[in-house]
Short mmCIF file of C-alpha atoms in Angstrom, two decimals:
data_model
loop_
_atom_site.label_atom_id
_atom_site.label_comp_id
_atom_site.label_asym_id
_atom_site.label_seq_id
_atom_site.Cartn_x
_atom_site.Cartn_y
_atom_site.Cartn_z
CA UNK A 14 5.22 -147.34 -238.27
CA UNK A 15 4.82 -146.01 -234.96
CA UNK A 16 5.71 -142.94 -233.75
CA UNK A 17 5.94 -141.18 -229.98
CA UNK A 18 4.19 -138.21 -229.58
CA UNK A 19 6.11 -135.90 -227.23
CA UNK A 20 3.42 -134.66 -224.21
CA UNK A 21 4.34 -131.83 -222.15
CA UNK A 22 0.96 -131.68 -219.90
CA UNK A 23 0.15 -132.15 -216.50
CA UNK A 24 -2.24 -130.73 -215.24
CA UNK A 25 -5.25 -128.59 -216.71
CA UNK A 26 -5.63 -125.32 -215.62
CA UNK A 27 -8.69 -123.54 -216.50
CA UNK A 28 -9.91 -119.91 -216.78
CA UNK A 29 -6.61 -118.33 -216.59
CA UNK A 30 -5.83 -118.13 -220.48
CA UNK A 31 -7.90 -119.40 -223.74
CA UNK A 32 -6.80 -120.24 -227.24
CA UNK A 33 -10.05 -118.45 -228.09
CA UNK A 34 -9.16 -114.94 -227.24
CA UNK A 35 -5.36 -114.77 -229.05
CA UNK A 36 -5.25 -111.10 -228.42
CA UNK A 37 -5.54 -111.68 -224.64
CA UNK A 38 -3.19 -114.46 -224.53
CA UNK A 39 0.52 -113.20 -224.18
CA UNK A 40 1.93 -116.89 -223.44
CA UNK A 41 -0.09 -118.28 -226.29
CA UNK A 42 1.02 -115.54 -228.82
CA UNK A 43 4.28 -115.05 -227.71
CA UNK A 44 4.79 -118.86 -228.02
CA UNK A 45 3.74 -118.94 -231.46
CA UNK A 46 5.57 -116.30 -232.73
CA UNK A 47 9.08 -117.87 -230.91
CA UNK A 48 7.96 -121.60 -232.45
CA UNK A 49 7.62 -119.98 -236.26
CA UNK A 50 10.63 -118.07 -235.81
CA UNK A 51 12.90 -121.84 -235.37
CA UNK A 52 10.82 -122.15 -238.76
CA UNK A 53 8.13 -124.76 -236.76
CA UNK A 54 4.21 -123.67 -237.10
CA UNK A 55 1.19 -124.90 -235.20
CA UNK A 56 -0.87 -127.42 -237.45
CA UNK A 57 -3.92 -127.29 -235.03
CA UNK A 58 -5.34 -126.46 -231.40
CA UNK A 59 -7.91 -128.74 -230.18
CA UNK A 60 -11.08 -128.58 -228.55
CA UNK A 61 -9.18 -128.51 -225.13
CA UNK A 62 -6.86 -126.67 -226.29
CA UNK A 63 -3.98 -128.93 -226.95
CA UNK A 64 -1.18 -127.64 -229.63
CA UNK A 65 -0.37 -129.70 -232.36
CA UNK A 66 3.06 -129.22 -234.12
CA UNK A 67 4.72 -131.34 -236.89
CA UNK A 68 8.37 -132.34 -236.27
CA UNK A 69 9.48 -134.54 -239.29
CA UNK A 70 7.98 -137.90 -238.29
CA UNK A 71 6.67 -136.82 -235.24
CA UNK A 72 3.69 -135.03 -234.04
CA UNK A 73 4.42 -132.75 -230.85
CA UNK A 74 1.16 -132.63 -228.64
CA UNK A 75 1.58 -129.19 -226.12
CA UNK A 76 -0.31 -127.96 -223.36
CA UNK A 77 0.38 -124.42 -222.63
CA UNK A 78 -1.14 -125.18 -219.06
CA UNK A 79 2.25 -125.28 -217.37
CA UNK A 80 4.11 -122.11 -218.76
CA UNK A 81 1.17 -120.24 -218.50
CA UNK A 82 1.29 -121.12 -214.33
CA UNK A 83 4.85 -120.03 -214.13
CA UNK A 84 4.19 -117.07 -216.61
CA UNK A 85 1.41 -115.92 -213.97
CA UNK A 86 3.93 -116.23 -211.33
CA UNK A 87 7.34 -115.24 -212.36
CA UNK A 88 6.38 -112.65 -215.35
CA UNK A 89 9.18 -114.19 -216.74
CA UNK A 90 9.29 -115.02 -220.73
CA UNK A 91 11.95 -117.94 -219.92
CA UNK A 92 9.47 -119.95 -218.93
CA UNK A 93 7.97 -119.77 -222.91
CA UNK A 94 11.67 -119.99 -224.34
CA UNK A 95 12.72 -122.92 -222.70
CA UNK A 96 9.38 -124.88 -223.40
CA UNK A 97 10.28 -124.17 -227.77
CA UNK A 98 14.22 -124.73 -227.08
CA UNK A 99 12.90 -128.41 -225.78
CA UNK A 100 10.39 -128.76 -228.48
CA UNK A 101 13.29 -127.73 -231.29
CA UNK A 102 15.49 -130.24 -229.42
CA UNK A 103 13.58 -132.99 -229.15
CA UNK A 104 14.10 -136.17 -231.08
CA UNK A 105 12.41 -139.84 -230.69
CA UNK A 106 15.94 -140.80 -230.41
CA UNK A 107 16.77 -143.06 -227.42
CA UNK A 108 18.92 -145.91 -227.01
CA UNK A 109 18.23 -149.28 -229.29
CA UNK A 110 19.90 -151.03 -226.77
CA UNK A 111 19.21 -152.00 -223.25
CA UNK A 112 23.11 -151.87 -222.18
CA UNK A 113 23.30 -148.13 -223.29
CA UNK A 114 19.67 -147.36 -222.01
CA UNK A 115 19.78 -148.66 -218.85
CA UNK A 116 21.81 -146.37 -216.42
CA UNK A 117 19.59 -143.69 -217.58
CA UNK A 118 16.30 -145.50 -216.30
CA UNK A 119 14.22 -143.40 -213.74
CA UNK A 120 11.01 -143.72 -212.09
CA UNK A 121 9.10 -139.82 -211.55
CA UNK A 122 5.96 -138.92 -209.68
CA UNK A 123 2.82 -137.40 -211.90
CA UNK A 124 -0.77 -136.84 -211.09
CA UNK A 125 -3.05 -139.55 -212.55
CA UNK A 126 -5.78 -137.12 -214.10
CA UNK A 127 -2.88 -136.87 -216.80
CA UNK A 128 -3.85 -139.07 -220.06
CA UNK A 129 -0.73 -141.55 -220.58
CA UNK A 130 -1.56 -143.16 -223.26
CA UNK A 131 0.71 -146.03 -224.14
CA UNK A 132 3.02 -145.06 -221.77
CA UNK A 133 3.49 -147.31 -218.66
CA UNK A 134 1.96 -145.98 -215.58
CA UNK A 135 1.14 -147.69 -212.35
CA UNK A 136 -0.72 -146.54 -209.36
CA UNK A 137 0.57 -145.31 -206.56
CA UNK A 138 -2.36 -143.32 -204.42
CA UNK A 139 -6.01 -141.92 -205.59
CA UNK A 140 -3.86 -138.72 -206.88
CA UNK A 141 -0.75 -139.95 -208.13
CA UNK A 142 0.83 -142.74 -210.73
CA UNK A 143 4.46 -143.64 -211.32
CA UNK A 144 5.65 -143.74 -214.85
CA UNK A 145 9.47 -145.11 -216.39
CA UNK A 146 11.35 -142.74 -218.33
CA UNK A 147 15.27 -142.45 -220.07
CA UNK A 148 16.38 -139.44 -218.68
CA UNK A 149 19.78 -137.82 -220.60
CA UNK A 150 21.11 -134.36 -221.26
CA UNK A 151 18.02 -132.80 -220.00
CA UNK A 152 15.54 -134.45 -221.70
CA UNK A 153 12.86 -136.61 -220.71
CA UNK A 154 11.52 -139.49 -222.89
CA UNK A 155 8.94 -141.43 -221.01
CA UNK A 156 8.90 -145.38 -221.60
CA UNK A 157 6.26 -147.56 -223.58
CA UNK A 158 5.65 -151.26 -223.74
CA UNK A 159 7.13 -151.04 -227.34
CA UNK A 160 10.87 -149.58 -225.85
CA UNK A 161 10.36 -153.02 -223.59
CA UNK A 162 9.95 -154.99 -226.22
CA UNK A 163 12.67 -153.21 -228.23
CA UNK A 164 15.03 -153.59 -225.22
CA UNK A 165 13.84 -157.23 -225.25
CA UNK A 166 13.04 -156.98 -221.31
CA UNK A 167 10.53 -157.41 -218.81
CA UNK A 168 8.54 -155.47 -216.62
CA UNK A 169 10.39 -156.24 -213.54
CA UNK A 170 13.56 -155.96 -215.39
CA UNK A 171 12.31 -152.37 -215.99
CA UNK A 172 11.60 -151.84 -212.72
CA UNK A 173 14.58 -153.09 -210.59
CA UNK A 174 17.03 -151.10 -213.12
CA UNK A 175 14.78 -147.78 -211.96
CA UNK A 176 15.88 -148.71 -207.96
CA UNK A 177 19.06 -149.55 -208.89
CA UNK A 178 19.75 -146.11 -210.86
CA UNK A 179 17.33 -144.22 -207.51
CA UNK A 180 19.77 -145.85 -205.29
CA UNK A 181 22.75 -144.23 -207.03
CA UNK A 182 21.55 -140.85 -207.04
CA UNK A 183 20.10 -140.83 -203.48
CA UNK A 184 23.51 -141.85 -202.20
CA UNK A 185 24.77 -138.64 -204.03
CA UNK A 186 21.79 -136.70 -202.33
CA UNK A 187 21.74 -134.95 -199.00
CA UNK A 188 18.76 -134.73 -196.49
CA UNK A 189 19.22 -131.42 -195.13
CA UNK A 190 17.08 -130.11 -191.91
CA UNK A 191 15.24 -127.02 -190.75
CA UNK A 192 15.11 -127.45 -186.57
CA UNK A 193 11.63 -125.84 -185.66
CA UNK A 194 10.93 -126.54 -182.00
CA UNK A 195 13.40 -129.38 -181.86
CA UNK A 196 11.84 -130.63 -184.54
CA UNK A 197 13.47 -132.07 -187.73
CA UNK A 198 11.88 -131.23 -191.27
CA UNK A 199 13.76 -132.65 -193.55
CA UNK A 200 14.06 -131.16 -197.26
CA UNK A 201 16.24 -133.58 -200.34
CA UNK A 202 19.33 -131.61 -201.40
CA UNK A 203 19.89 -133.18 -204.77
CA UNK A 204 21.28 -132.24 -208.32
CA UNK A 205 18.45 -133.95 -209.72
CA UNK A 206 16.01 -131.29 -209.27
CA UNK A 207 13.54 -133.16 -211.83
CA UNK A 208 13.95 -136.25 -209.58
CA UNK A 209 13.50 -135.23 -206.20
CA UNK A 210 9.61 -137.05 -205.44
CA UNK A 211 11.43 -140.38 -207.38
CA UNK A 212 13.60 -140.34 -204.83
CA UNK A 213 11.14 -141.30 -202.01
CA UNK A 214 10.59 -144.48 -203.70
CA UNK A 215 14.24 -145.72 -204.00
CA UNK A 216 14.60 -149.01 -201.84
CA UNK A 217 17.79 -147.06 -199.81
CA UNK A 218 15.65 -144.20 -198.76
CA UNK A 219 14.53 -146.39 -195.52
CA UNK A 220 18.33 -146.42 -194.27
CA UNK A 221 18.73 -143.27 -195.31
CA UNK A 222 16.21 -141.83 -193.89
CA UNK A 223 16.70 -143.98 -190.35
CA UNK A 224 19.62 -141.84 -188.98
CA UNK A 225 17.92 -138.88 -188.52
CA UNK A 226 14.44 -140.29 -188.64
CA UNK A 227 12.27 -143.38 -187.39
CA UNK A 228 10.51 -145.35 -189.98
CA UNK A 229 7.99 -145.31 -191.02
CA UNK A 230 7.94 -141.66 -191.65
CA UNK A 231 6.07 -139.12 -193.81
CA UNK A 232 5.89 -136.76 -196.80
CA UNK A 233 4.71 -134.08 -198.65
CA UNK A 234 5.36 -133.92 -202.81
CA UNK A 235 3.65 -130.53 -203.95
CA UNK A 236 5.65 -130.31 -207.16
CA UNK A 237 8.33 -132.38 -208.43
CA UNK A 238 11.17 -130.61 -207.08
CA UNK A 239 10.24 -129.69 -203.41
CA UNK A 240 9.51 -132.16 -200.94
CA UNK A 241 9.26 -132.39 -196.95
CA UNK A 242 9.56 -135.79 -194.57
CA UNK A 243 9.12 -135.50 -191.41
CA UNK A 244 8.92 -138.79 -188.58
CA UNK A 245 6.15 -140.92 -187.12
CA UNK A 246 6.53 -138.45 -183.47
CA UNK A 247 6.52 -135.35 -185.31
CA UNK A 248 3.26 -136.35 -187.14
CA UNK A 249 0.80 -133.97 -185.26
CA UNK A 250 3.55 -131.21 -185.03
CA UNK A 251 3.94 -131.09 -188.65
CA UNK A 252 0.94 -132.22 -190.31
CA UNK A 253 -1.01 -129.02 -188.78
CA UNK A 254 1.54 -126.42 -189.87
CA UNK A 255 3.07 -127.01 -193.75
CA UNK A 256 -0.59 -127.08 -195.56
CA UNK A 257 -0.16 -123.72 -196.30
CA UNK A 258 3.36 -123.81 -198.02
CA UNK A 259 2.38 -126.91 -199.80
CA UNK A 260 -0.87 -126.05 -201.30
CA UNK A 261 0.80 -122.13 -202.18
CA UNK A 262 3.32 -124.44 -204.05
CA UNK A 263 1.04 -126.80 -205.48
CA UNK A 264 -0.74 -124.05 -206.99
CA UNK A 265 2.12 -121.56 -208.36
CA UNK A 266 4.41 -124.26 -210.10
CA UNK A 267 4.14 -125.52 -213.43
CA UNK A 268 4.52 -129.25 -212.40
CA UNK A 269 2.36 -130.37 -209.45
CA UNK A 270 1.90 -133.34 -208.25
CA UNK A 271 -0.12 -133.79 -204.98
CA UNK A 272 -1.27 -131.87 -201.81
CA UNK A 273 -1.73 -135.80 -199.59
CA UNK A 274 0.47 -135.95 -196.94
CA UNK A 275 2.23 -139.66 -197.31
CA UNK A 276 3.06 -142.36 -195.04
CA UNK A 277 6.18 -144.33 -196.19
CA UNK A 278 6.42 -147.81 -194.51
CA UNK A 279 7.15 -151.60 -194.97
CA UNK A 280 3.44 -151.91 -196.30
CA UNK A 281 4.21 -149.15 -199.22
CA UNK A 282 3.04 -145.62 -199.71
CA UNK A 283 -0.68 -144.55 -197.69
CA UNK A 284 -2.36 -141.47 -198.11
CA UNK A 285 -3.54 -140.66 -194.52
CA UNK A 286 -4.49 -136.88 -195.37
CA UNK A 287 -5.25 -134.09 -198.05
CA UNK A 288 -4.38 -130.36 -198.07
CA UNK A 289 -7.35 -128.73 -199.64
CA UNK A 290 -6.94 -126.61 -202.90
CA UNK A 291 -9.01 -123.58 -202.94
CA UNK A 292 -9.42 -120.80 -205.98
#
């Protein structure tokens, strides 16, 4: 039988914390002693220092990458808490059935250096791939060609449920503006914090965005929960002014995604520039 393995990576981030010097490593120790204290224990710690942990039928495959960005920032053991509290929660268990799966369905945003295994990904720029996942009670289960199968559905089946469900959501959202110069940049109010870059990609975003906006128009995903659009006129304006916040966020969250600046139009999503990372 097959089992999922649960993956909470993103992005590698090296030189700021090894497995190989425990007494150095608050995150990594401080994990391990919350993790054996819910009666869990690591089984191994690879080569690139991936975390291996047992869950009945289930192996849990961790990257400490993530926490130990936040931890850098924020000083703030929460970050290491919440990561075990999902790993203590987390079950294979998602719906057998499409009916009771599918209002759940969600595209998200994730930078394609990330291994995905069996899970279904698909290209969206040099940087960044789309993947499917069931998204309930706070957890995130990311979607395989065996839960299409299961579900007995199609890839475009998969697919249009995703805009359908983006659609609902972005008509409970909220563009909200900053005015700089008579200039509108728009930031997504939404309650889905974990959604916000998905949201780009649902098929209302064009009307939505039209009111306040011309189309085509353009935006920056740092992370997965802060985003900026700005229009077509206010390219030059805008373009020459946010690199700093975005790369400063790119690099202090747990959960980037890209520094390109994107171009949303009837042809798709173009990347027509890059905010360099330095060290």
């Amino acid at each position: 039988m097959k089992h999922r393995k649960y993956i909470i990576i993103l992005t590698i981030l090296s030189g700021l914390f090894s497995c190989n010097n425990p007494k150095k490593d608050f995150v990594f120790n401080e994990f391990k002693t919350q993790i054996e204290n819910q009666g869990m224990k690591i089984d191994s710690i690879d080569e690139t220092e991936l975390i291996y942990i047992s869950k009945g039928e289930i192996t849990l495959e961790v990257s400490l990458d993530n926490v130990r960005r936040n931890y850098e920032r924020d000083k703030d053991k929460t970050h290491i808490s919440d990561l075990v509290k999902t790993l203590v929660d987390y079950s294979i268990d998602i719906p057998a059935n499409w009916n009771d799966a599918k209002e759940n369905i969600f595209i998200s945003l994730y930078p394609n250096d990330f291994d995905f295994k069996d899970f279904i990904n698909i290209k969206v720029t040099d940087q960044i791939n789309k993947i499917y996942l069931h998204s309930e009670n706070d957890k995130f289960t990311w979607i395989s060609k065996d839960d299409l199968k299961k579900w007995n559905i199609t890839d475009s089946d998969l697919e249009n449920q995703a805009q359908k469900n983006a659609d609902r959501i972005l008509a409970e959202s909220q563009i909200t503006f900053d005015t700089i110069e008579n200039k509108k940049l728009g930031i997504i109010e939404s309650e889905y914090n974990n959604l916000k870059s998905a949201l780009l990609l649902a098929p209302s975003m064009k009307e939505k965005v039209k009111t306040d906006f011309s189309y085509p128009f353009y935006a920056v995903i740092p992370v997965r929960d802060f985003c900026y659009i700005f229009s077509e006129q206010d390219f030059e304006f805008f373009s020459q002014r946010i690199g700093p916040v975005v790369v400063d966020e790119f690099k202090q969250s747990g959960y980037p995604i890209t520094t390109e600046i994107l171009k949303f139009s009837e042809d798709g999503i173009k990347t027509v520039g890059i905010y360099k990372v330095t060290e």
